[in-house]
């Protein structure tokens, strides 16, 4: 993964250096390369968020299974990970941590955690949607 990200950074640096001295035709090609890198980056972020969602759900299920209150109860299967082929345009948050999930039974707030992930990626519209949902579902939480 490090080599992949190093290559992306190198490509961005090359585009930045070439932009300064490029004629309009060269800048048009560089803009296309930049758009392709942006599309690739967005896909990586989307997939990372899918992994984060699945990881959070599984951690909640595992934590719930090891919680003393759950020791006497039947073990539940962890929730399924989101399908990578979700409908285009669907917000990634639509399929995570419904009410009564293992995370919520443990007092964690999946919408808040996902909102932090979006916020840290500078995806503020998505972060806001998650934070609003967290507040709506848990108005008494600080």
PDB file of C-alpha atoms in Angstrom:
ATOM      1  CA  UNK A   1       0.000   0.000   0.000  1.00  0.00           C
ATOM      2  CA  UNK A   2       2.849   2.372   0.767  1.00  0.00           C
ATOM      3  CA  UNK A   3       4.222   1.942  -2.763  1.00  0.00           C
ATOM      4  CA  UNK A   4       0.769   2.707  -4.205  1.00  0.00           C
ATOM      5  CA  UNK A   5       0.393   5.911  -2.200  1.00  0.00           C
ATOM      6  CA  UNK A   6       3.981   6.915  -2.939  1.00  0.00           C
ATOM      7  CA  UNK A   7       3.206   6.523  -6.648  1.00  0.00           C
ATOM      8  CA  UNK A   8       0.077   8.667  -6.309  1.00  0.00           C
ATOM      9  CA  UNK A   9       2.025  11.383  -4.490  1.00  0.00           C
ATOM     10  CA  UNK A  10       4.745  11.223  -7.123  1.00  0.00           C
ATOM     11  CA  UNK A  11       2.144  11.614  -9.885  1.00  0.00           C
ATOM     12  CA  UNK A  12       0.622  14.613  -8.100  1.00  0.00           C
ATOM     13  CA  UNK A  13       4.061  16.182  -7.716  1.00  0.00           C
ATOM     14  CA  UNK A  14       4.794  15.610 -11.401  1.00  0.00           C
ATOM     15  CA  UNK A  15       1.491  17.235 -12.369  1.00  0.00           C
ATOM     16  CA  UNK A  16       2.158  20.196 -10.082  1.00  0.00           C
ATOM     17  CA  UNK A  17       5.657  20.759 -11.511  1.00  0.00           C
ATOM     18  CA  UNK A  18       4.484  20.405 -15.120  1.00  0.00           C
ATOM     19  CA  UNK A  19       1.515  22.727 -14.591  1.00  0.00           C
ATOM     20  CA  UNK A  20       3.735  25.731 -13.907  1.00  0.00           C
ATOM     21  CA  UNK A  21       5.373  25.595 -17.338  1.00  0.00           C
ATOM     22  CA  UNK A  22       2.650  23.900 -19.354  1.00  0.00           C
ATOM     23  CA  UNK A  23       0.948  25.366 -22.392  1.00  0.00           C
ATOM     24  CA  UNK A  24      -2.869  25.176 -22.595  1.00  0.00           C
ATOM     25  CA  UNK A  25      -2.852  21.796 -24.368  1.00  0.00           C
ATOM     26  CA  UNK A  26      -0.462  20.294 -21.823  1.00  0.00           C
ATOM     27  CA  UNK A  27      -2.484  21.745 -18.951  1.00  0.00           C
ATOM     28  CA  UNK A  28      -5.622  20.139 -20.397  1.00  0.00           C
ATOM     29  CA  UNK A  29      -3.894  16.722 -20.365  1.00  0.00           C
ATOM     30  CA  UNK A  30      -2.624  17.370 -16.834  1.00  0.00           C
ATOM     31  CA  UNK A  31      -6.142  18.330 -15.725  1.00  0.00           C
ATOM     32  CA  UNK A  32      -7.419  15.009 -17.110  1.00  0.00           C
ATOM     33  CA  UNK A  33      -4.706  13.136 -15.198  1.00  0.00           C
ATOM     34  CA  UNK A  34      -5.593  15.060 -12.064  1.00  0.00           C
ATOM     35  CA  UNK A  35      -9.285  14.207 -12.521  1.00  0.00           C
ATOM     36  CA  UNK A  36      -8.374  10.525 -12.907  1.00  0.00           C
ATOM     37  CA  UNK A  37      -6.317  10.630  -9.712  1.00  0.00           C
ATOM     38  CA  UNK A  38      -9.196  12.357  -7.918  1.00  0.00           C
ATOM     39  CA  UNK A  39     -11.603   9.633  -9.091  1.00  0.00           C
ATOM     40  CA  UNK A  40      -9.208   6.929  -7.927  1.00  0.00           C
ATOM     41  CA  UNK A  41      -8.749   8.655  -4.582  1.00  0.00           C
ATOM     42  CA  UNK A  42     -12.518   8.980  -4.105  1.00  0.00           C
ATOM     43  CA  UNK A  43     -12.964   5.274  -4.846  1.00  0.00           C
ATOM     44  CA  UNK A  44     -10.271   4.407  -2.299  1.00  0.00           C
ATOM     45  CA  UNK A  45     -11.969   6.573   0.330  1.00  0.00           C
ATOM     46  CA  UNK A  46     -15.362   5.005  -0.386  1.00  0.00           C
ATOM     47  CA  UNK A  47     -13.959   1.494  -0.083  1.00  0.00           C
ATOM     48  CA  UNK A  48     -12.049   2.433   3.086  1.00  0.00           C
ATOM     49  CA  UNK A  49     -15.310   3.659   4.603  1.00  0.00           C
ATOM     50  CA  UNK A  50     -16.948   0.328   3.717  1.00  0.00           C
ATOM     51  CA  UNK A  51     -14.129  -1.473   5.518  1.00  0.00           C
ATOM     52  CA  UNK A  52     -14.415   0.915   8.478  1.00  0.00           C
ATOM     53  CA  UNK A  53     -18.157   0.278   8.717  1.00  0.00           C
ATOM     54  CA  UNK A  54     -17.703  -3.494   8.621  1.00  0.00           C
ATOM     55  CA  UNK A  55     -14.821  -3.310  11.081  1.00  0.00           C
ATOM     56  CA  UNK A  56     -16.828  -1.179  13.517  1.00  0.00           C
ATOM     57  CA  UNK A  57     -19.807  -3.517  13.339  1.00  0.00           C
ATOM     58  CA  UNK A  58     -17.661  -6.590  13.880  1.00  0.00           C
ATOM     59  CA  UNK A  59     -15.792  -4.971  16.773  1.00  0.00           C
ATOM     60  CA  UNK A  60     -19.132  -4.106  18.349  1.00  0.00           C
ATOM     61  CA  UNK A  61     -20.350  -7.689  17.921  1.00  0.00           C
ATOM     62  CA  UNK A  62     -17.137  -9.101  19.369  1.00  0.00           C
ATOM     63  CA  UNK A  63     -17.182  -6.632  22.259  1.00  0.00           C
ATOM     64  CA  UNK A  64     -20.854  -7.451  22.872  1.00  0.00           C
ATOM     65  CA  UNK A  65     -20.087 -11.190  22.885  1.00  0.00           C
ATOM     66  CA  UNK A  66     -17.372 -10.724  25.496  1.00  0.00           C
ATOM     67  CA  UNK A  67     -19.426  -8.352  27.663  1.00  0.00           C
ATOM     68  CA  UNK A  68     -20.497 -10.001  30.970  1.00  0.00           C
ATOM     69  CA  UNK A  69     -24.194  -9.428  30.214  1.00  0.00           C
ATOM     70  CA  UNK A  70     -23.840 -11.322  26.955  1.00  0.00           C
ATOM     71  CA  UNK A  71     -21.944 -14.308  28.363  1.00  0.00           C
ATOM     72  CA  UNK A  72     -25.088 -16.150  29.396  1.00  0.00           C
ATOM     73  CA  UNK A  73     -26.972 -15.275  26.228  1.00  0.00           C
ATOM     74  CA  UNK A  74     -26.727 -17.064  22.919  1.00  0.00           C
ATOM     75  CA  UNK A  75     -23.924 -15.718  20.764  1.00  0.00           C
ATOM     76  CA  UNK A  76     -25.199 -13.777  17.805  1.00  0.00           C
ATOM     77  CA  UNK A  77     -23.520 -13.810  14.425  1.00  0.00           C
ATOM     78  CA  UNK A  78     -21.825 -10.526  13.637  1.00  0.00           C
ATOM     79  CA  UNK A  79     -23.748  -8.279  11.260  1.00  0.00           C
ATOM     80  CA  UNK A  80     -22.956  -8.689   7.603  1.00  0.00           C
ATOM     81  CA  UNK A  81     -20.548  -6.250   6.028  1.00  0.00           C
ATOM     82  CA  UNK A  82     -21.980  -3.805   3.510  1.00  0.00           C
ATOM     83  CA  UNK A  83     -21.990  -5.177  -0.010  1.00  0.00           C
ATOM     84  CA  UNK A  84     -19.307  -3.481  -2.129  1.00  0.00           C
ATOM     85  CA  UNK A  85     -21.677  -3.302  -5.073  1.00  0.00           C
ATOM     86  CA  UNK A  86     -24.161  -1.009  -3.374  1.00  0.00           C
ATOM     87  CA  UNK A  87     -26.404   1.059  -5.577  1.00  0.00           C
ATOM     88  CA  UNK A  88     -24.623   4.072  -6.982  1.00  0.00           C
ATOM     89  CA  UNK A  89     -25.444   7.250  -5.157  1.00  0.00           C
ATOM     90  CA  UNK A  90     -26.405   5.436  -1.964  1.00  0.00           C
ATOM     91  CA  UNK A  91     -24.961   7.084   1.089  1.00  0.00           C
ATOM     92  CA  UNK A  92     -22.543   4.668   2.794  1.00  0.00           C
ATOM     93  CA  UNK A  93     -24.154   5.364   6.142  1.00  0.00           C
ATOM     94  CA  UNK A  94     -27.483   3.948   5.000  1.00  0.00           C
ATOM     95  CA  UNK A  95     -26.522   0.378   5.844  1.00  0.00           C
ATOM     96  CA  UNK A  96     -24.716   0.665   9.164  1.00  0.00           C
ATOM     97  CA  UNK A  97     -25.578   0.139  12.786  1.00  0.00           C
ATOM     98  CA  UNK A  98     -29.361   0.157  12.907  1.00  0.00           C
ATOM     99  CA  UNK A  99     -31.011   0.690  16.296  1.00  0.00           C
ATOM    100  CA  UNK A 100     -30.302  -2.215  18.580  1.00  0.00           C
ATOM    101  CA  UNK A 101     -26.942  -3.050  17.007  1.00  0.00           C
ATOM    102  CA  UNK A 102     -24.203  -4.539  19.185  1.00  0.00           C
ATOM    103  CA  UNK A 103     -22.435  -1.167  19.167  1.00  0.00           C
ATOM    104  CA  UNK A 104     -25.464   0.608  20.559  1.00  0.00           C
ATOM    105  CA  UNK A 105     -26.056  -2.066  23.188  1.00  0.00           C
ATOM    106  CA  UNK A 106     -22.485  -1.380  24.334  1.00  0.00           C
ATOM    107  CA  UNK A 107     -23.129   2.368  24.567  1.00  0.00           C
ATOM    108  CA  UNK A 108     -21.127   3.292  21.481  1.00  0.00           C
ATOM    109  CA  UNK A 109     -22.541   5.597  18.850  1.00  0.00           C
ATOM    110  CA  UNK A 110     -21.882   4.243  15.349  1.00  0.00           C
ATOM    111  CA  UNK A 111     -23.186   7.375  13.629  1.00  0.00           C
ATOM    112  CA  UNK A 112     -20.859   9.569  15.642  1.00  0.00           C
ATOM    113  CA  UNK A 113     -17.887   7.306  14.947  1.00  0.00           C
ATOM    114  CA  UNK A 114     -18.610   7.253  11.234  1.00  0.00           C
ATOM    115  CA  UNK A 115     -19.096  11.015  11.279  1.00  0.00           C
ATOM    116  CA  UNK A 116     -15.627  11.388  12.771  1.00  0.00           C
ATOM    117  CA  UNK A 117     -14.227   9.246   9.961  1.00  0.00           C
ATOM    118  CA  UNK A 118     -15.847  11.466   7.351  1.00  0.00           C
ATOM    119  CA  UNK A 119     -14.774  14.623   9.193  1.00  0.00           C
ATOM    120  CA  UNK A 120     -11.151  13.483   9.326  1.00  0.00           C
ATOM    121  CA  UNK A 121     -11.306  12.891   5.561  1.00  0.00           C
ATOM    122  CA  UNK A 122     -12.640  16.450   5.049  1.00  0.00           C
ATOM    123  CA  UNK A 123     -15.931  14.999   3.789  1.00  0.00           C
ATOM    124  CA  UNK A 124     -17.967  17.497   5.763  1.00  0.00           C
ATOM    125  CA  UNK A 125     -21.386  16.978   4.139  1.00  0.00           C
ATOM    126  CA  UNK A 126     -21.296  13.257   4.934  1.00  0.00           C
ATOM    127  CA  UNK A 127     -19.937  13.966   8.433  1.00  0.00           C
ATOM    128  CA  UNK A 128     -22.774  16.398   9.092  1.00  0.00           C
ATOM    129  CA  UNK A 129     -25.376  13.824   8.039  1.00  0.00           C
ATOM    130  CA  UNK A 130     -23.889  11.249  10.420  1.00  0.00           C
ATOM    131  CA  UNK A 131     -23.614  13.740  13.293  1.00  0.00           C
ATOM    132  CA  UNK A 132     -27.223  14.847  12.785  1.00  0.00           C
ATOM    133  CA  UNK A 133     -28.364  11.223  12.905  1.00  0.00           C
ATOM    134  CA  UNK A 134     -26.313  10.628  16.069  1.00  0.00           C
ATOM    135  CA  UNK A 135     -27.917  13.650  17.741  1.00  0.00           C
ATOM    136  CA  UNK A 136     -31.401  12.584  16.618  1.00  0.00           C
ATOM    137  CA  UNK A 137     -30.945   9.056  17.960  1.00  0.00           C
ATOM    138  CA  UNK A 138     -29.080  10.038  21.147  1.00  0.00           C
ATOM    139  CA  UNK A 139     -30.142  13.593  22.087  1.00  0.00           C
ATOM    140  CA  UNK A 140     -28.941  13.235  25.701  1.00  0.00           C
ATOM    141  CA  UNK A 141     -25.372  12.224  24.807  1.00  0.00           C
ATOM    142  CA  UNK A 142     -22.703  14.875  25.052  1.00  0.00           C
TER     143      UNK A 142
END
